[in-house]
Structure formats: C-alpha cells, structure tokens
Tab-separated table of C-alpha atoms in Angstrom:
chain	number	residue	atom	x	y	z
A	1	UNK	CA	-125.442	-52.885	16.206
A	2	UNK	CA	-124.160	-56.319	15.916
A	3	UNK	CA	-120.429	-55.938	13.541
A	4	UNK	CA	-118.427	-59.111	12.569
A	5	UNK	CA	-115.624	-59.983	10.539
A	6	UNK	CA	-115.580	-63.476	9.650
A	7	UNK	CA	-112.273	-65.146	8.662
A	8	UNK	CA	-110.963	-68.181	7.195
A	9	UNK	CA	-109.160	-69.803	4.936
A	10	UNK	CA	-110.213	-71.000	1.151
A	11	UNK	CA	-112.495	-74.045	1.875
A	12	UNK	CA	-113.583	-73.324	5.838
A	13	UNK	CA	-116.827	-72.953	4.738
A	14	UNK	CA	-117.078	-68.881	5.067
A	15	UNK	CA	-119.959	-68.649	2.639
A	16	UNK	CA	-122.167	-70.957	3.770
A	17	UNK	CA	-121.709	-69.584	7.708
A	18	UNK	CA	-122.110	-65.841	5.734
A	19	UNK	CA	-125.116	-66.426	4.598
A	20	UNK	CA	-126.433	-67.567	7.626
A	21	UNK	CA	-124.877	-64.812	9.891
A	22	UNK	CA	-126.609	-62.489	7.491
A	23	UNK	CA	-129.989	-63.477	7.296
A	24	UNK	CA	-130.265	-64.781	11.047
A	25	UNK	CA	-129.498	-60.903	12.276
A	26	UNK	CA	-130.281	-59.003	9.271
A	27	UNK	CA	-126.825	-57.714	8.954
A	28	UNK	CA	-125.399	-56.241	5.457
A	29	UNK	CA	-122.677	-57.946	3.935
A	30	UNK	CA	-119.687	-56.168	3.055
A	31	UNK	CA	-117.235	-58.030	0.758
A	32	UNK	CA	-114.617	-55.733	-0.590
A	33	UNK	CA	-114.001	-58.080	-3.548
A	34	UNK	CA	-117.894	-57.310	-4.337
A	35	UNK	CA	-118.482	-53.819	-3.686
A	36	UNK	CA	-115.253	-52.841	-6.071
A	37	UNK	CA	-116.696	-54.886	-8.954
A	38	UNK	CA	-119.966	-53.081	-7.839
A	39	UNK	CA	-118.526	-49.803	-7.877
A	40	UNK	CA	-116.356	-50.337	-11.126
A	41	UNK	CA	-120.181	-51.887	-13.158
A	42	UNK	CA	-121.737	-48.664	-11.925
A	43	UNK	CA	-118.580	-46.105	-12.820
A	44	UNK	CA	-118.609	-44.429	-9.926
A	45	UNK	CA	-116.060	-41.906	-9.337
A	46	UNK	CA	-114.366	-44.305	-6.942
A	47	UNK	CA	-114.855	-47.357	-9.493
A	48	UNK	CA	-113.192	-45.591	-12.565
A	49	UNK	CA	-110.349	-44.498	-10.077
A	50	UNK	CA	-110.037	-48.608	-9.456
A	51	UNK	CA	-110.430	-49.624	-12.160
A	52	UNK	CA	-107.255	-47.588	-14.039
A	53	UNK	CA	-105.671	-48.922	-11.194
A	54	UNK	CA	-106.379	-52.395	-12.344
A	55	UNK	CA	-105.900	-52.104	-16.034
A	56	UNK	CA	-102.390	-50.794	-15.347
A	57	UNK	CA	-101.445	-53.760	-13.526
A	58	UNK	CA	-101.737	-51.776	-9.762
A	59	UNK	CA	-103.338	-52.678	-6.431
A	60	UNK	CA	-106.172	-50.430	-5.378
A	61	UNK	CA	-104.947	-49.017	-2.125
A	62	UNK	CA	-106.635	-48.901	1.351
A	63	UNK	CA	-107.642	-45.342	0.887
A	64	UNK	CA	-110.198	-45.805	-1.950
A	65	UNK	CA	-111.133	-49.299	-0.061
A	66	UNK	CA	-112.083	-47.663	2.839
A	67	UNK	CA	-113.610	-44.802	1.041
A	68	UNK	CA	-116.006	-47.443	-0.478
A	69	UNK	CA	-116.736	-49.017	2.400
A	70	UNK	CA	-117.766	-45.891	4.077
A	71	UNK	CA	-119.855	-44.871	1.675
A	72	UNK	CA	-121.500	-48.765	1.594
A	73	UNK	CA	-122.537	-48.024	5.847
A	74	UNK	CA	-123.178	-44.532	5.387
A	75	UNK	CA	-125.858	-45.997	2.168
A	76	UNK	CA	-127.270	-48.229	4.829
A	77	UNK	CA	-128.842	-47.101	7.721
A	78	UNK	CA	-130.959	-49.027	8.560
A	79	UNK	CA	-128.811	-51.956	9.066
A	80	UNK	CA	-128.520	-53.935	12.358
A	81	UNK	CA	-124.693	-54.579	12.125
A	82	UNK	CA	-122.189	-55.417	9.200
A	83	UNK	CA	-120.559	-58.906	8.185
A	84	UNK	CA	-117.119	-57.858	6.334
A	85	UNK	CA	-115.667	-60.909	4.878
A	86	UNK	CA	-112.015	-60.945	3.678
A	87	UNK	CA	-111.803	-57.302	5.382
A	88	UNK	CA	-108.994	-56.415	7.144
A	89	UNK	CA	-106.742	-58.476	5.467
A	90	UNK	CA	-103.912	-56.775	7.102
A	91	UNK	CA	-102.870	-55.336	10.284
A	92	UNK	CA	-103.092	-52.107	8.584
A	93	UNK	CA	-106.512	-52.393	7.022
A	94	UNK	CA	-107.466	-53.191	10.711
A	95	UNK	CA	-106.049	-49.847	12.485
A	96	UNK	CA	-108.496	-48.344	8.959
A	97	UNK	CA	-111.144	-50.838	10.270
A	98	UNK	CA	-111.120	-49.376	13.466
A	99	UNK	CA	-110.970	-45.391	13.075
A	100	UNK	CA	-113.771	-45.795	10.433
A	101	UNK	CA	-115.982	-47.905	13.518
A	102	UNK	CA	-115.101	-45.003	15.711
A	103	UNK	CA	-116.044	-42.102	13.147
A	104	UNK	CA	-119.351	-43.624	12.871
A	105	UNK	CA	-120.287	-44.036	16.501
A	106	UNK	CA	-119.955	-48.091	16.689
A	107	UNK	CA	-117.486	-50.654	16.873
A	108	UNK	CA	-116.347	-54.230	16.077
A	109	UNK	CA	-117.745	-56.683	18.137
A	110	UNK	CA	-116.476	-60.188	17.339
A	111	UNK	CA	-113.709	-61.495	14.297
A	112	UNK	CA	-114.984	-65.098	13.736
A	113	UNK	CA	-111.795	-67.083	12.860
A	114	UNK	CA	-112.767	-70.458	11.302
A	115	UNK	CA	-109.859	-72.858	11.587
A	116	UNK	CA	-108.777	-75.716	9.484
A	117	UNK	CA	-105.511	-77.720	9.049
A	118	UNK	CA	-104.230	-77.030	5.067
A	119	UNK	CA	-104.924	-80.313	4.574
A	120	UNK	CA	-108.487	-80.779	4.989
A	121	UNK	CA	-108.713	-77.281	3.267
A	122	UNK	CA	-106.955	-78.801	0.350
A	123	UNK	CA	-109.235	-82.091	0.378
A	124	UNK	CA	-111.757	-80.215	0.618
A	125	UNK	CA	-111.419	-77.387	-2.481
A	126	UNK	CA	-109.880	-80.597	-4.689
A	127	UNK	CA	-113.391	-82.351	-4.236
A	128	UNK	CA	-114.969	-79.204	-5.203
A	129	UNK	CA	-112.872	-78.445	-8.122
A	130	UNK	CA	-114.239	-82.093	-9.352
A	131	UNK	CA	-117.880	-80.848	-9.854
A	132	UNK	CA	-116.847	-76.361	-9.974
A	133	UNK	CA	-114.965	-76.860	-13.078
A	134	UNK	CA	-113.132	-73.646	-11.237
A	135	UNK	CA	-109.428	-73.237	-12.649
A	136	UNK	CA	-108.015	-71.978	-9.504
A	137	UNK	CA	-109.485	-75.230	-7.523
A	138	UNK	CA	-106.160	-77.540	-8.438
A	139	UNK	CA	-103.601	-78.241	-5.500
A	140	UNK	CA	-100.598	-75.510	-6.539
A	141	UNK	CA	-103.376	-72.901	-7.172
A	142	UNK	CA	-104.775	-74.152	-3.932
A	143	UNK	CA	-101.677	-74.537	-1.563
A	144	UNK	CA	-100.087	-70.426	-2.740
A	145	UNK	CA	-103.115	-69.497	-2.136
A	146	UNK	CA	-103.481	-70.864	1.342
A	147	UNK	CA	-99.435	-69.540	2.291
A	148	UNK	CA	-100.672	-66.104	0.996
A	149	UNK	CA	-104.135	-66.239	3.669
A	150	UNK	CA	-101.526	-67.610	6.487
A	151	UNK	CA	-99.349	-65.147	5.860
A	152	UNK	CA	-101.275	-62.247	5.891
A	153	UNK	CA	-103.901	-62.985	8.063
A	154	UNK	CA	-101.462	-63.833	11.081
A	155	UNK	CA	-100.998	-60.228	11.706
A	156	UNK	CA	-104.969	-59.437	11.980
A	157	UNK	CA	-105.843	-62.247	14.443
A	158	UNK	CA	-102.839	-61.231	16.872
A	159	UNK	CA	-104.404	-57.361	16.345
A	160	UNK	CA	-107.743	-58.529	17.616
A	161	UNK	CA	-106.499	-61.262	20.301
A	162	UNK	CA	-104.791	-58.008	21.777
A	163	UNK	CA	-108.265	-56.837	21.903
A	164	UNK	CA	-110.092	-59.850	23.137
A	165	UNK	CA	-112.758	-60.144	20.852
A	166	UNK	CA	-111.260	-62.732	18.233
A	167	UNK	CA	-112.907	-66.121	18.834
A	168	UNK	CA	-111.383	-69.533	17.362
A	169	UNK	CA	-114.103	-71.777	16.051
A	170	UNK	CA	-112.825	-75.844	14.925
A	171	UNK	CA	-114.224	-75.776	11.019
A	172	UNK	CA	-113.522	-79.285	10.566
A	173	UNK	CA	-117.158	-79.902	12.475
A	174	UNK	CA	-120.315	-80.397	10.749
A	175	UNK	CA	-121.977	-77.107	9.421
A	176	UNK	CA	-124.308	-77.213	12.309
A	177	UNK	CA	-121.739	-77.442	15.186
A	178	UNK	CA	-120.051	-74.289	13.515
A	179	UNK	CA	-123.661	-72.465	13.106
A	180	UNK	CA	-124.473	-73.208	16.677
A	181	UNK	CA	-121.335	-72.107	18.029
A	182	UNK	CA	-121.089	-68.873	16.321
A	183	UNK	CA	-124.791	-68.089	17.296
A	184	UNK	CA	-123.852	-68.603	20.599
A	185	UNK	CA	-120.998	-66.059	20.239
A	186	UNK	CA	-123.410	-63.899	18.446
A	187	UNK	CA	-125.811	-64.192	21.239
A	188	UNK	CA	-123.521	-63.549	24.044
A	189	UNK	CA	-121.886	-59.961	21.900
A	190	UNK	CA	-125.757	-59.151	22.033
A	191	UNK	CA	-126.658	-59.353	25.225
A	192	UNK	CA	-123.528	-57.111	26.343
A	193	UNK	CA	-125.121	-53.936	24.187
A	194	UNK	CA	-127.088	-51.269	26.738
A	195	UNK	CA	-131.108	-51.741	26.311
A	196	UNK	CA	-133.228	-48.869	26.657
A	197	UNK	CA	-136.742	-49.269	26.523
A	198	UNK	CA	-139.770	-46.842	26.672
A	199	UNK	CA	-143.106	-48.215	27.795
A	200	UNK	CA	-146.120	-46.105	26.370
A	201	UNK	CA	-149.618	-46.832	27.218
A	202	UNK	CA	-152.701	-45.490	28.634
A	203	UNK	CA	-153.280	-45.162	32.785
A	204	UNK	CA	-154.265	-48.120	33.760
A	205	UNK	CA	-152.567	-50.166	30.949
A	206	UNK	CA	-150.266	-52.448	33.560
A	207	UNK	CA	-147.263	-49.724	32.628
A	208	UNK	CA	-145.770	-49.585	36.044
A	209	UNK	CA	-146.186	-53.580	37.285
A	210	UNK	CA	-144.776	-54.763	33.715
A	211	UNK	CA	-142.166	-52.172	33.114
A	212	UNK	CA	-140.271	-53.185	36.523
A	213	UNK	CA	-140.774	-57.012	35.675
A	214	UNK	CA	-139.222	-56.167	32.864
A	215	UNK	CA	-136.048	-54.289	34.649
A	216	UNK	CA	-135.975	-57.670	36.768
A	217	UNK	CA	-135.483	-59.935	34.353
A	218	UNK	CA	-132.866	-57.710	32.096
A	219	UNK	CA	-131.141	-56.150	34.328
A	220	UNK	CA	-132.221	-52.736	33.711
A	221	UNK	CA	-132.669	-49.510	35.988
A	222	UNK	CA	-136.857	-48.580	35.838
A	223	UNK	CA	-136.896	-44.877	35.784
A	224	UNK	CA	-140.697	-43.324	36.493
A	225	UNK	CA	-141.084	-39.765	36.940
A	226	UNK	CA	-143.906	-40.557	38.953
A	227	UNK	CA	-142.071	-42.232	41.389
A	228	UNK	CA	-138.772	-39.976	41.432
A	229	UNK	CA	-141.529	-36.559	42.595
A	230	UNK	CA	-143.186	-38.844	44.958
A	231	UNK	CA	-139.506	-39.915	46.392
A	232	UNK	CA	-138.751	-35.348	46.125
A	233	UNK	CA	-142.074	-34.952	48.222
A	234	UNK	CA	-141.654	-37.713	50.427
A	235	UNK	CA	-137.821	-36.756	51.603
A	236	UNK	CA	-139.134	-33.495	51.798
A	237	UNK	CA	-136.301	-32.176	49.279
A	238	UNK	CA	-136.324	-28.426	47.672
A	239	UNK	CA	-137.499	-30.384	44.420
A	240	UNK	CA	-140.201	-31.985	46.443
A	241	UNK	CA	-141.699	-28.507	48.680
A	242	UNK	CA	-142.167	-26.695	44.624
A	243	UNK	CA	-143.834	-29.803	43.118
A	244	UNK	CA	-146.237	-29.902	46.144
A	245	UNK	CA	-146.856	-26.578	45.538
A	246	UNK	CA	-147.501	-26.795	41.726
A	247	UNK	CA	-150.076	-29.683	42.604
A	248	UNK	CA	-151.675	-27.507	45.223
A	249	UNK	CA	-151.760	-24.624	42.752
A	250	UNK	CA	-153.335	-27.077	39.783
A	251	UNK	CA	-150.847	-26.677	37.766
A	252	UNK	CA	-148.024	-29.087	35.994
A	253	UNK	CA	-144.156	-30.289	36.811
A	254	UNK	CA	-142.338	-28.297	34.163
A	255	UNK	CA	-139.452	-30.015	32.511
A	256	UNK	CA	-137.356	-28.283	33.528
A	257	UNK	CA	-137.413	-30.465	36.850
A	258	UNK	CA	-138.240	-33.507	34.819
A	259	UNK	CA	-134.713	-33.528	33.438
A	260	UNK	CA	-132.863	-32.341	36.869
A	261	UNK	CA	-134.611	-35.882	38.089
A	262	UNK	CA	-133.913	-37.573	34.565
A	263	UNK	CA	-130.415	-36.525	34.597
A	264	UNK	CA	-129.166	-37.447	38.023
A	265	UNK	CA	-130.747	-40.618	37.939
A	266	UNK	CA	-128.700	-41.469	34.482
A	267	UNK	CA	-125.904	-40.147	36.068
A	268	UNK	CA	-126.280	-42.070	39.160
A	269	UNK	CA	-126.457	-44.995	37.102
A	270	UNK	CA	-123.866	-44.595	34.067
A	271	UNK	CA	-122.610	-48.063	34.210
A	272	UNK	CA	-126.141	-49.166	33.608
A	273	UNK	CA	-127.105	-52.105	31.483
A	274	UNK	CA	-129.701	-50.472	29.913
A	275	UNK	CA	-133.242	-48.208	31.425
A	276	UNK	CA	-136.697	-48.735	31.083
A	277	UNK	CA	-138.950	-45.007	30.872
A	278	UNK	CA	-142.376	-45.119	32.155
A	279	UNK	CA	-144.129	-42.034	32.076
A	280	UNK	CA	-141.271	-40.286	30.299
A	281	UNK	CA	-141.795	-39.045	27.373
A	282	UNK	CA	-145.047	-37.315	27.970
A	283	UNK	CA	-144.993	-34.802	25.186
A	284	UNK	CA	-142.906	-34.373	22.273
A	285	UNK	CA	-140.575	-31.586	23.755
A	286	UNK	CA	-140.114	-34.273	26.617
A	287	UNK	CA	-139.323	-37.039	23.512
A	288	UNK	CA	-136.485	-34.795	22.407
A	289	UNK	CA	-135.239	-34.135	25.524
A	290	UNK	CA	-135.156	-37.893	26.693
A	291	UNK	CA	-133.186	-38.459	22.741
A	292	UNK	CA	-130.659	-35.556	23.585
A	293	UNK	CA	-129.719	-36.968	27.688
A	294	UNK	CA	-129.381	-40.565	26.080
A	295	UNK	CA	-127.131	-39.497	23.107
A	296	UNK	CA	-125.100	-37.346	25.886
A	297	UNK	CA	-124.115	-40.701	26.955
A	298	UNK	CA	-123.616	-42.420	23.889
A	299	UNK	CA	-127.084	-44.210	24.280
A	300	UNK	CA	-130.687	-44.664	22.110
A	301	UNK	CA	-133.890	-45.984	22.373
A	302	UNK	CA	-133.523	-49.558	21.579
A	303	UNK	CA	-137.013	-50.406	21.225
A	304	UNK	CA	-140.615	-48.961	22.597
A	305	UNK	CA	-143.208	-50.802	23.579
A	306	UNK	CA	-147.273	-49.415	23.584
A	307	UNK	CA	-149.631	-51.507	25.711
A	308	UNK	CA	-152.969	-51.791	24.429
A	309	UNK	CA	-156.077	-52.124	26.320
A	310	UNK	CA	-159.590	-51.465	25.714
A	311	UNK	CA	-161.402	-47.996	26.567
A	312	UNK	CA	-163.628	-49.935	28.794
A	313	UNK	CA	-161.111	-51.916	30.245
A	314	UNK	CA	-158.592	-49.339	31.104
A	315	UNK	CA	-161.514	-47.192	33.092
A	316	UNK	CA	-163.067	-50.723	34.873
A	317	UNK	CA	-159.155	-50.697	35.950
A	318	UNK	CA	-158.920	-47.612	37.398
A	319	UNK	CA	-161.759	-47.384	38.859
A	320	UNK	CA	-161.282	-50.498	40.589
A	321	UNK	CA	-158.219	-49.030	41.664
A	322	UNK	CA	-159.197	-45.784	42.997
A	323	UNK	CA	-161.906	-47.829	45.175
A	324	UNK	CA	-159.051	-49.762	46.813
A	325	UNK	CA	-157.271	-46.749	48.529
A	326	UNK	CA	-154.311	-47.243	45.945
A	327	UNK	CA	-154.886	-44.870	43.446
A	328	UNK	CA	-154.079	-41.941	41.655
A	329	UNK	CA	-155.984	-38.355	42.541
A	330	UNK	CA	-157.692	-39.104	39.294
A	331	UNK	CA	-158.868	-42.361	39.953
A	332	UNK	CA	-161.719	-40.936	42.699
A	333	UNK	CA	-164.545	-40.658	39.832
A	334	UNK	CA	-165.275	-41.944	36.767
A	335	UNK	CA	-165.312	-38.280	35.008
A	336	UNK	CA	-162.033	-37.800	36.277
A	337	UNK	CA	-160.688	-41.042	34.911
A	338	UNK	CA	-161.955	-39.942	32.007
A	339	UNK	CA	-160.758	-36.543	31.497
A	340	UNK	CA	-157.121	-38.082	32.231
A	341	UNK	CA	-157.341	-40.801	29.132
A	342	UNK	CA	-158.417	-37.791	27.221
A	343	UNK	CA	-155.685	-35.485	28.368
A	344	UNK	CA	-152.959	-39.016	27.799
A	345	UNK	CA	-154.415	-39.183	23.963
A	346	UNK	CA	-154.099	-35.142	23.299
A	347	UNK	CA	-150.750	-35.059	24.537
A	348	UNK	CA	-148.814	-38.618	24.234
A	349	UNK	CA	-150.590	-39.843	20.707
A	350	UNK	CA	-148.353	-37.599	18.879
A	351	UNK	CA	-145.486	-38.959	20.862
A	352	UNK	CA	-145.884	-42.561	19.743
A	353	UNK	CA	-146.565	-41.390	16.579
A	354	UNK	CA	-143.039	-40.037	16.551
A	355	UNK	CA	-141.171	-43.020	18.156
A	356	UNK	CA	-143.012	-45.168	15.487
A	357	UNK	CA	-141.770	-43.646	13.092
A	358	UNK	CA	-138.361	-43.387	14.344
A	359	UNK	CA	-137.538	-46.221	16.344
A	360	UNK	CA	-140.015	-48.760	15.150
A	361	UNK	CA	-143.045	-48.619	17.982
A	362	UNK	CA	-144.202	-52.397	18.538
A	363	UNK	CA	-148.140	-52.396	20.104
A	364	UNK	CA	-148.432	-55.309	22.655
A	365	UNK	CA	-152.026	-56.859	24.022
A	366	UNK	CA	-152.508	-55.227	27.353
A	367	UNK	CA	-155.264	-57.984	27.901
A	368	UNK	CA	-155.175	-61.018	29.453
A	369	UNK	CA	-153.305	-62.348	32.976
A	370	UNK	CA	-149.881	-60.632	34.044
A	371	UNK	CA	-147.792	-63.084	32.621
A	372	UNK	CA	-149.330	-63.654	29.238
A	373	UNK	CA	-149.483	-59.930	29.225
A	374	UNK	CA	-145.284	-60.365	30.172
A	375	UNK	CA	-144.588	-62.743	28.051
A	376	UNK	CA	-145.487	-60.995	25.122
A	377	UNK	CA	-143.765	-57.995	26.258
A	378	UNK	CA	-140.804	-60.138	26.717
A	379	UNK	CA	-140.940	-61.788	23.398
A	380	UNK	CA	-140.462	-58.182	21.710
A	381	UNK	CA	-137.828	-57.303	23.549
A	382	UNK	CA	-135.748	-60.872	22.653
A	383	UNK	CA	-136.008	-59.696	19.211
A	384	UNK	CA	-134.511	-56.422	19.568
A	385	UNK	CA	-131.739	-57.619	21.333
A	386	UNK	CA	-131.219	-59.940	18.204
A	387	UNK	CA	-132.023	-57.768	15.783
A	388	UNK	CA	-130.735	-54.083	17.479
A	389	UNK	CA	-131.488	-50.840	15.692
C-alpha cells in the first residue's frame, strides 16, 4: 500500500496536488473535515455523537476522529493506499495516526510538506477571494488562519523528520515542478515495498527463462521447486535420497517436503526484496500453504502472472526440447507431453482460478520472441508496483 499525508498551508495548492495523488495511484482520500460532515448527513451513530458535540459549541475529540477514520479503511479494502489531508494536525493525532497504521498491518510511508512563505500564501488566497466570493479569503481571516496551521503543524513535521519520511517540497514552483517532484517521491516509497510474484503457465510456456529475467531485473530471489529437489538429489541430501525414491516408485513429492524447501529458502532470504514462485502453487492446498508462509512474514502475493501459449505451440516446444537432450522425463514422447498439459489443467486451473479471484490474475501473450514476451511481462509488473494491492 502506498499511505500519504499531504500538508500545507491555506493556498499551497493541496487540492490540486490531491487530486492528482489520488487518481495517479488510485488511493482513497481521507479528509477528516469530509468524512464528519459525511458521517453527521448520514446520522450515523458516530455523526449524531459529533454533531451534539458541535451544536453545543465543543470540539469533536480524537477518539471519535479516529473511530471514523477506522471505520473509512476498514469500508475500503480494496484500496491501494490512503491520502489523509489535514490529518494529524497534531503531534497527538500522529502517535493515533500511527497505532491505527500498525493495528491494520501497514504504515505511513511519506508526509508531503508543501512549503510557502505567508506571503505568497496571502497573495495568493487574496487573488482568489477576488473571483471565490469566499468570506474567509480577506487578509485577517487569512493571516490567523495561517499562525493557527504554523502553529500546530510544527509539532507534526518534527514527529515525522524524527522518522525520516517527511519530505519538503518548494510550492512556490509551477504545478508541474510540484507534480513531478512528488511523483518522484511517490515512485521511490514504491519501489522500497517487497514484490512477490507467482508465475503460472503451462510446461513449456517460457515459465522458468522469464521468471529469472524477471528476478534480474527487480531484484528478486526466483524460488522453483523444481530446481530446489534437483539441488536435494544432486548434493545427495536426506531430502534428496526420499525424492529419488518417490520418482523411482512413480509416485509424487508430498508437501510436506515442498514447504521444508519453501520455508528455508524464505528463511534464508528474509531480507529479501521480494520472490518470484515458479512451479509453486501446484494445487490449491499448495496455494494456501504458499498464502500462510508469506503472511508468517508479514508478506502477500503482489501480483500473478499466467503465460499464455497455444496448445500446439506449447507441445511443438516441448517436444523440441525433449529432442535436444534438455528436457524433462515427460518431454521423451508426444503422449507423454500430453498427458502432463492434461494433468497441469486438472490440477493448477482451479489454482488460477483462485488467485484471480483474489489477487487479480493478469494473462500475458506467451507468443512471440523472448523479449517481447519480457516486455510485456515487465509492463504488468510496473503497474503493480504503482498501483500495489
């Protein structure tokens, strides 16, 4: 998730900079100003308790604040991150900030501070208050109202400069200079969040050669169970003498080993950027077992990817790789090849089924050279890093 509190005094241009934060990374925006009118139109419990508040002249304290902002995440999702604007406005409203992040598994990532000398913020809301006809846009209004933001707001930036995420940004630039530089902050808060990808697709369908150009280029660990009994077999391990007994005995790896290999190679790893899974999750049991070792760690699926290729294709492929003394056992005949594409759509259709529905499956073209084929591949997985689930 992508969180961000934007700040910035009356006339910085916080609205316009909203909107665009919003819509460019599908965020929800959380004004408290707006959700307690919200609450109060729809007389909600916590709306009638404000709104007494109000018509006896009170302040409506942090806890039913944060109780409606709570309830506002908790309503949403779905959401890829949350913009509050004018939230915390004090350094207590940011310890609240930050117990509610942690109670709901996430964090702040970034407060956006726009800067602008009182002057120009005065210029500025006079020449609107020429064409608003807004009472509250005349110099005293304007000025208390800028001592009351200084004042208060002091306190919240030094909170978060403790913290090192608070970032500066001039707002006496042009709108685009300020769009381009908080996109670039955006960008960077991004890229830091783990990726974990899982790469279905039929034998044959490129899984292997694209999922580890894919761990090349984003720095991730490429984890295939394939690979990890192969390495068991090849050192000769415990692990390695039952699996080569299972395959001489026709029979399957049980999971049971699967996540022994799964598990030490996450744990091996914990500092990871992110993994890519090929061959993992096989069957559904295997899907929640890969969701439960990745939660362990305070992890998800970010995004999975299905190549698609052609019936025909995909046995021309392995057939053409069997022939070259590089294949799999079930590459040596065409019937074989066969009865493995059937066996991959009995047991691994229902898994993408699943992850479609949960994590929002994305097919790919499995056709074409390598690096149209990775290109396209790569193109999916730029938009879940800017759009995260």
């Amino acid at each position: 998730m992508l969180n961000i509190a934007l700040f910035g005094p009356p006339g910085a241009g916080k609205g316009t900079q909203s909107e665009h934060l919003v819509k460019e990374y599908n965020l929800l925006y959380i004004s408290t100003g707006d959700l307690l009118r919200q609450e109060i139109a729809d007389q909600t419990p916590l709306g009638i308790q404000a709104q007494s508040i109000i018509a006896a002249g009170g302040l409506v304290s942090d806890e039913i604040i944060v109780q409606i902002i709570e309830k506002t995440i908790i309503d949403h999702p779905g959401a890829n991150g949350f913009l509050f604007d004018g939230f915390p406005r004090t350094y207590v409203q940011a310890y609240i900030l930050e117990g509610l992040m942690l109670k709901l598994n996430t964090s702040l990532n970034c407060l956006l501070s726009l800067n602008l000398p009182e002057e120009v913020c005065v210029e500025r809301l006079l020449n609107r208050g020429k064409t608003s006809g807004r009472s509250d846009d005349n110099e005293m209004v304007i000025r208390n109202r800028l001592r009351e933001y200084n004042e208060k707001t002091i306190p919240v930036l030094s909170f978060y400069r403790e913290k090192g995420i608070c970032y500066d940004i001039d707002g006496t630039r042009s709108i685009e200079e300020v769009t381009r530089e908080l996109d670039a902050i955006a960008a960077n808060e991004l890229k830091k969040q783990p990726l974990n990808i899982v790469l279905f697709g039929y034998p044959g369908s490129g899984r292997d050669s694209q999922g580890k150009a894919l761990a090349e280029r984003y720095g991730l660990e490429f984890i295939s169970t394939n690979e990890m009994l192969e390495n068991e077999i090849r050192n000769q391990t415990e692990i390695g003498k039952t699996v080569i007994d299972l395959y001489n005995n026709g029979q399957q790896v049980p999971d049971e080993i699967v996540v022994q290999l799964i598990e030490r190679r996450l744990n091996a790893n914990a500092n990871a950027k992110g993994f890519i899974f090929k061959g993992l999750p096989r069957t559904l049991v295997q899907s929640y077992i890969l969701d439960g070792l990745l939660k362990k760690r305070g992890r998800s699926i970010s995004i999975a990817l299905e190549l698609e290729v052609p019936l025909l294709d995909l046995v021309s492929r392995l057939d053409e790789r069997g022939r070259s003394g590089h294949g799999m056992s079930y590459d040596s005949s065409v019937a074989k090849i066969i009865e493995r594409l059937r066996e991959h759509e009995s047991k691994t259709l229902p898994v993408i089924a699943k992850y479609a529905q949960q994590h929002g499956l994305v097919k790919v073209d499995g056709t074409g050279t390598f690096d149209e084929i990775f290109s396209r591949l790569c193109a999916e997985v730029e938009k879940s890093i800017k759009n995260p689930r």
